[in-house]
PDB file of C-alpha atoms and ligand atoms in Angstrom:
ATOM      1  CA  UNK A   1       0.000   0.000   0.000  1.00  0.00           C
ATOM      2  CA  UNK A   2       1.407   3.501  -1.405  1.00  0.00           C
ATOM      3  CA  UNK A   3       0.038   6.848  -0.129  1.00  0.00           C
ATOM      4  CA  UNK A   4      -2.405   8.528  -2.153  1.00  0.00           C
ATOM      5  CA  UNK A   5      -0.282  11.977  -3.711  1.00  0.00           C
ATOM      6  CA  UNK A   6      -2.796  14.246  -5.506  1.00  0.00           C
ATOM      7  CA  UNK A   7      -3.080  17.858  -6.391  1.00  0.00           C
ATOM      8  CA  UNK A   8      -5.545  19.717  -8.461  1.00  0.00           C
ATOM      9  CA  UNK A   9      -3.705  18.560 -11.493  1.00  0.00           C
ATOM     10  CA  UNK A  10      -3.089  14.569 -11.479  1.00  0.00           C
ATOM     11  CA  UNK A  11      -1.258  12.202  -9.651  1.00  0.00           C
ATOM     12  CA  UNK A  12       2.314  12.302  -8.053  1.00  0.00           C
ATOM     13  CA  UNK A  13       4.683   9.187  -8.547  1.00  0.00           C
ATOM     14  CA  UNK A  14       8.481   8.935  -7.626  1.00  0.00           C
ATOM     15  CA  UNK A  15      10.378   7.468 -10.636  1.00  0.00           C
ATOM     16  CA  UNK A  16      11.659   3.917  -9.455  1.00  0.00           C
ATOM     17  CA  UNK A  17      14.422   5.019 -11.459  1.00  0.00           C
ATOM     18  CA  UNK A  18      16.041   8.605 -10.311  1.00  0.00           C
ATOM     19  CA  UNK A  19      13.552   8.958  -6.614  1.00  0.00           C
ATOM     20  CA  UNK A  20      12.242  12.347  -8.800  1.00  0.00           C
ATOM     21  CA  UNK A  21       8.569  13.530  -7.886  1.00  0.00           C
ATOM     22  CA  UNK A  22       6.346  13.133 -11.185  1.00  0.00           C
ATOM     23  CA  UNK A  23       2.975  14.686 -12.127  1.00  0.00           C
ATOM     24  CA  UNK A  24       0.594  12.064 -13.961  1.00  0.00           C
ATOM     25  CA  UNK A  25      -2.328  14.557 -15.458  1.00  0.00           C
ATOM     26  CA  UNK A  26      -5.227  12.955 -14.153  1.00  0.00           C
ATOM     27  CA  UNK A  27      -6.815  13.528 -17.264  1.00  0.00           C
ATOM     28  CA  UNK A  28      -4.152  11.310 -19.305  1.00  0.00           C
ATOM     29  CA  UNK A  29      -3.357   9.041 -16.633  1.00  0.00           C
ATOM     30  CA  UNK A  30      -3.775   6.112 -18.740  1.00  0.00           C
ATOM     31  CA  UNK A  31      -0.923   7.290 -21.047  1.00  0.00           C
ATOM     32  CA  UNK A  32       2.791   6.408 -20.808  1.00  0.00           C
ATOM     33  CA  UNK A  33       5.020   9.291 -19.715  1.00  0.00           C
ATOM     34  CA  UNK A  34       8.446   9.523 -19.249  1.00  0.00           C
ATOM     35  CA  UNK A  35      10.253  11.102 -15.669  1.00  0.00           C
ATOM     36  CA  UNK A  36      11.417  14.760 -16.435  1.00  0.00           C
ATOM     37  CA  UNK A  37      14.428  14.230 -15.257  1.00  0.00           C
ATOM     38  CA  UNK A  38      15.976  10.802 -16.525  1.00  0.00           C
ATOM     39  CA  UNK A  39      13.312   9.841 -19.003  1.00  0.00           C
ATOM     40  CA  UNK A  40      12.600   6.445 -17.552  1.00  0.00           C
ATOM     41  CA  UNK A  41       9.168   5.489 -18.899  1.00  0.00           C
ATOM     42  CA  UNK A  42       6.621   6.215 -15.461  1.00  0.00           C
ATOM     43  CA  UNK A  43       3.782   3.646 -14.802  1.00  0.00           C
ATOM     44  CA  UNK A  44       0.802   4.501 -13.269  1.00  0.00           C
ATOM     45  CA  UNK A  45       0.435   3.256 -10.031  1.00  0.00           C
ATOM     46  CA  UNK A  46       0.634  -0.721  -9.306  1.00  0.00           C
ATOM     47  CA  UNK A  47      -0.173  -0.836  -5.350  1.00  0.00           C
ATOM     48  CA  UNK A  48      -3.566   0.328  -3.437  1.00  0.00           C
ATOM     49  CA  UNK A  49      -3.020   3.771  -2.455  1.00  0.00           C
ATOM     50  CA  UNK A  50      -4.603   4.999   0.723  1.00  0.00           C
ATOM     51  CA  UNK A  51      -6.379   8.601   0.822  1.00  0.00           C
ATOM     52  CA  UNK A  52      -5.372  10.724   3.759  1.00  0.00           C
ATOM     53  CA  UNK A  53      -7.625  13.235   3.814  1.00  0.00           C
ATOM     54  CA  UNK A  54     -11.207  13.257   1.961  1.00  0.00           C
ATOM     55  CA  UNK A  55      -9.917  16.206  -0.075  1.00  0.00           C
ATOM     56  CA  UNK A  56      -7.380  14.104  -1.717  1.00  0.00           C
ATOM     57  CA  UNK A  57      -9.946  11.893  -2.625  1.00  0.00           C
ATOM     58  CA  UNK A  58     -12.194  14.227  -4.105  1.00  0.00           C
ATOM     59  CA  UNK A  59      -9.315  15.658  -6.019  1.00  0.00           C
ATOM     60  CA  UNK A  60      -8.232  12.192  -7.631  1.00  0.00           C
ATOM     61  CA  UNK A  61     -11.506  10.624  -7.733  1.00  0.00           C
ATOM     62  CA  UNK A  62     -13.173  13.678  -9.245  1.00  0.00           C
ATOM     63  CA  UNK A  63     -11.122  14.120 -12.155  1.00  0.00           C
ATOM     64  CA  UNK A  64      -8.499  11.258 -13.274  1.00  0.00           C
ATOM     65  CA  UNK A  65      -9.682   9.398 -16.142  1.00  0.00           C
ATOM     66  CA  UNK A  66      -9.093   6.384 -15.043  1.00  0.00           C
ATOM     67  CA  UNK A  67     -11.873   3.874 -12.948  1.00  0.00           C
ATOM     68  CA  UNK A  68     -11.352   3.500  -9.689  1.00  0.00           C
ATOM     69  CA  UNK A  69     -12.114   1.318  -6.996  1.00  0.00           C
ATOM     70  CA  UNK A  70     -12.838   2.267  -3.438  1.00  0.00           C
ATOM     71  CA  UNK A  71     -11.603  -0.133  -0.604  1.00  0.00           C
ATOM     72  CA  UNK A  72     -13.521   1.118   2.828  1.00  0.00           C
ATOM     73  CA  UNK A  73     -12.100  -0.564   5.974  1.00  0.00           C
ATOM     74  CA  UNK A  74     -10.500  -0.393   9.204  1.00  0.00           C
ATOM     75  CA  UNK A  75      -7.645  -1.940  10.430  1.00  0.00           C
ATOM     76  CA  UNK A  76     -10.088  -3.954  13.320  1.00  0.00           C
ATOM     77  CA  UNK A  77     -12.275  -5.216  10.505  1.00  0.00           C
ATOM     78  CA  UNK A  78     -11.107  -8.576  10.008  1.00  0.00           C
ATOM     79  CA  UNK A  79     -12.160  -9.192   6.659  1.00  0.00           C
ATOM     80  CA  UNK A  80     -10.720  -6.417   5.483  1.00  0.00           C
ATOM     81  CA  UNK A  81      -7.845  -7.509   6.728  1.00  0.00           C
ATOM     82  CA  UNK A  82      -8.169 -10.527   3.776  1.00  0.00           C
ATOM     83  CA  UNK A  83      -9.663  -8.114   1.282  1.00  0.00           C
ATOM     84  CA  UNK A  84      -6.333  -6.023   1.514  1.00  0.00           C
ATOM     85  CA  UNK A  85      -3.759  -8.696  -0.308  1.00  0.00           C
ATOM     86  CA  UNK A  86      -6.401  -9.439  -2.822  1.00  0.00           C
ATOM     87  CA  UNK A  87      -6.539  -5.381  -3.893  1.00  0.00           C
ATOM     88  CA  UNK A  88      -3.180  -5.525  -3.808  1.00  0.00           C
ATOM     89  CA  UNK A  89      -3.496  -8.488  -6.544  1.00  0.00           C
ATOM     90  CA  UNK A  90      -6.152  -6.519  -8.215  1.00  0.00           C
ATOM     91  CA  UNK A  91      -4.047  -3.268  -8.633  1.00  0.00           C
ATOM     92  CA  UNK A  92      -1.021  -5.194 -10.442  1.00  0.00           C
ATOM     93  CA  UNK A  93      -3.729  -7.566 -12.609  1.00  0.00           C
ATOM     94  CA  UNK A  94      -5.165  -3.916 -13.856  1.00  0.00           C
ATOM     95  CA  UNK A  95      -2.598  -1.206 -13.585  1.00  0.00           C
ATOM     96  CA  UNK A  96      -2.769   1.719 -15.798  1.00  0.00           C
ATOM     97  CA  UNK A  97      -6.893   0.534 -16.179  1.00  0.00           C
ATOM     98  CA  UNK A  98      -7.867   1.194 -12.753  1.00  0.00           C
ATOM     99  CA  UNK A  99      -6.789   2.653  -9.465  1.00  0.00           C
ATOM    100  CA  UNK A 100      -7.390   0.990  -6.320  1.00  0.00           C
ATOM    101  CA  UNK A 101      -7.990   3.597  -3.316  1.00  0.00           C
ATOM    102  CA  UNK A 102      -8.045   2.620  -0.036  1.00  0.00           C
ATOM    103  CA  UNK A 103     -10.479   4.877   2.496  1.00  0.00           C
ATOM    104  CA  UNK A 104      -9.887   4.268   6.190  1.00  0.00           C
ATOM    105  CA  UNK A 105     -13.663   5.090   7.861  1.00  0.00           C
ATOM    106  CA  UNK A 106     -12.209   5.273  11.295  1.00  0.00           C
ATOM    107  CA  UNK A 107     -10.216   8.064   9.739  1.00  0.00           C
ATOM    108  CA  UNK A 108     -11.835   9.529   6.787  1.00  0.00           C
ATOM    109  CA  UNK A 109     -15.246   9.141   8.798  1.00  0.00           C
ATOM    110  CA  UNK A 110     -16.784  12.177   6.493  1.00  0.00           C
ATOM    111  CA  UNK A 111     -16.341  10.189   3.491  1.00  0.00           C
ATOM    112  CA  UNK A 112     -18.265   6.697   5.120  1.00  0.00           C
ATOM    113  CA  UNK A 113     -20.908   9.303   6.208  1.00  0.00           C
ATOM    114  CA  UNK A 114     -20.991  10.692   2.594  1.00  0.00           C
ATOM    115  CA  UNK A 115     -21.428   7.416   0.371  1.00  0.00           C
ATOM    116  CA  UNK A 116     -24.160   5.828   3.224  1.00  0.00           C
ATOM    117  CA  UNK A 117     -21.086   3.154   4.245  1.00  0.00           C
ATOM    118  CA  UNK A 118     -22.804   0.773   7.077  1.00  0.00           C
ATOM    119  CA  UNK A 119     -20.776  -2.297   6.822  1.00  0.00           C
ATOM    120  CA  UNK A 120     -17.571  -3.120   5.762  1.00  0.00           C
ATOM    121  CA  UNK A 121     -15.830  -3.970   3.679  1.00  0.00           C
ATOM    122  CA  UNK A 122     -17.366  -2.188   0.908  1.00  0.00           C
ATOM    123  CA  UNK A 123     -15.850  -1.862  -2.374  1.00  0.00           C
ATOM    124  CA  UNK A 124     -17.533   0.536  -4.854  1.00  0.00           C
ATOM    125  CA  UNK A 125     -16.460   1.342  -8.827  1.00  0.00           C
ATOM    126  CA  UNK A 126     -16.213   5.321  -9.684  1.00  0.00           C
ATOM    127  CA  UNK A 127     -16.242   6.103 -13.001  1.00  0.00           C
ATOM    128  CA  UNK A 128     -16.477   9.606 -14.161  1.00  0.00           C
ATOM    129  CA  UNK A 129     -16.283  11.229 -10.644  1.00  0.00           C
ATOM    130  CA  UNK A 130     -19.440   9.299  -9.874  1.00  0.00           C
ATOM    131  CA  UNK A 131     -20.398   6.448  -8.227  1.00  0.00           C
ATOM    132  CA  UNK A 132     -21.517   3.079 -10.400  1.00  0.00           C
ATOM    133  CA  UNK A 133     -21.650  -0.046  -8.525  1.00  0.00           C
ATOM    134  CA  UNK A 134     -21.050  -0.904  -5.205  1.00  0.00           C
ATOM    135  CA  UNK A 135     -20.628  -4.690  -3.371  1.00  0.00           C
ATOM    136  CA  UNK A 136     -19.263  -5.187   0.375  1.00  0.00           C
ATOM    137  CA  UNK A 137     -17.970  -8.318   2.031  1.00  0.00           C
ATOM    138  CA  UNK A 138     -14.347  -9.827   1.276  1.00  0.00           C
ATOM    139  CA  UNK A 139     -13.786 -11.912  -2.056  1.00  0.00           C
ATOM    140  CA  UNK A 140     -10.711 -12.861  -4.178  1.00  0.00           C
ATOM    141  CA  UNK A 141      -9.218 -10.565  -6.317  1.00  0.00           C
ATOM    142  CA  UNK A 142     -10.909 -12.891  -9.270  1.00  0.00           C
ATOM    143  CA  UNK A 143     -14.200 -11.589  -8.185  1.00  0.00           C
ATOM    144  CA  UNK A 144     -13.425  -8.398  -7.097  1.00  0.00           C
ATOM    145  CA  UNK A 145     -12.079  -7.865 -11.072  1.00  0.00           C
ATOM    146  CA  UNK A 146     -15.032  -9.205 -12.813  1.00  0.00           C
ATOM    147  CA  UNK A 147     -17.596  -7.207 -10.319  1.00  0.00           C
ATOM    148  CA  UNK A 148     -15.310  -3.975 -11.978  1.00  0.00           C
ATOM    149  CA  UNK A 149     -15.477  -4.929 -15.287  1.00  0.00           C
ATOM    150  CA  UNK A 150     -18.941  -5.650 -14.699  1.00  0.00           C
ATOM    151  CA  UNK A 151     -19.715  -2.390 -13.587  1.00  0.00           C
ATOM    152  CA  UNK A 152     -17.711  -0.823 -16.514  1.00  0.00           C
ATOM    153  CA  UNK A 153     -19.151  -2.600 -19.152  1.00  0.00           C
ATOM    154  CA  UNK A 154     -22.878  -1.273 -17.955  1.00  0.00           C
ATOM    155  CA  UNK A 155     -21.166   2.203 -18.391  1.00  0.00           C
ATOM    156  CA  UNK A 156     -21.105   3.466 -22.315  1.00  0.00           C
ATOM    157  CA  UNK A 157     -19.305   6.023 -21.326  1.00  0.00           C
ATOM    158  CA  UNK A 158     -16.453   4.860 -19.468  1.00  0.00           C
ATOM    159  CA  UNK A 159     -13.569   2.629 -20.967  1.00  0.00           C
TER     160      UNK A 159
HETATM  161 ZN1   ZN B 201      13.574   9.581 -13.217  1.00  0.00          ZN
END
């Protein structure tokens, strides 16, 4: 799990190759781009990345072009706990096709109190900026993969 780096503009990577800060537009973030400073080719993010404040969210969720899927848990939540490997699965499987966010509600309890969360885990598919399908309970990353395609393919707009 990665910590979620957003700003108005897109998403901020480290190059694996040179440890300099990148901006991925969020509105091309599906596009290969190279590190400004040693032109290593940057991939979009491969690991869950965890929100740290419900504006970050809003800023990443809101605008990248990219679907994303929404992990709500809590680090008591025992199935959670099992959900979190298989989103890490999920994030390789589909990198630079979908992000996987990670919302703490003990934390982030605005957001839980925003989207109606009563149990989790929930996982829910944004697409868009908005909201398109939701499931909760802990499944494999097999199912967790076809329930977002699923929920993409219903969308004409998205993809
Ligand atoms: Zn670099």
């Amino acid at each position: 799990m990665a910590a979620l780096e957003v700003d108005d503009r897109g998403l901020l990577v480290t190059c694996a190759s040179c440890g300099q800060k990148n901006r991925l537009a969020h509105e091309r973030l599906e596009q290969a781009t190279r590190c400004g400073r040693c032109k290593n080719l940057l991939s979009p993010p491969a690991a869950p990345l965890e929100a740290a404040t419900s504006a970050d969210f809003d800023r990443l969720v809101g605008h990248t072009s990219l679907p994303v899927v929404v992990d709500y848990w809590a680090p008591w939540c025992g199935p959670c706990r099992m959900v979190g490997p298989e989103l890490e699965k999920v994030a390789v499987n589909m990198a630079g096709r979908l992000l996987v966010v990670k919302v703490n509600t003990d934390v982030l309890t605005d957001l839980g109190q925003r989207f109606g969360i009563r149990s989790i885990p929930t996982m829910a598919v944004f697409a868009g900026g908005k909201e398109i399908a939701r499931t909760t309970g802990a499944r494999p990353a097999s199912e967790i993969e076809a329930f977002v395609r699923q929920a993409l393919a219903k969308q004409p707009a998205a993809q």
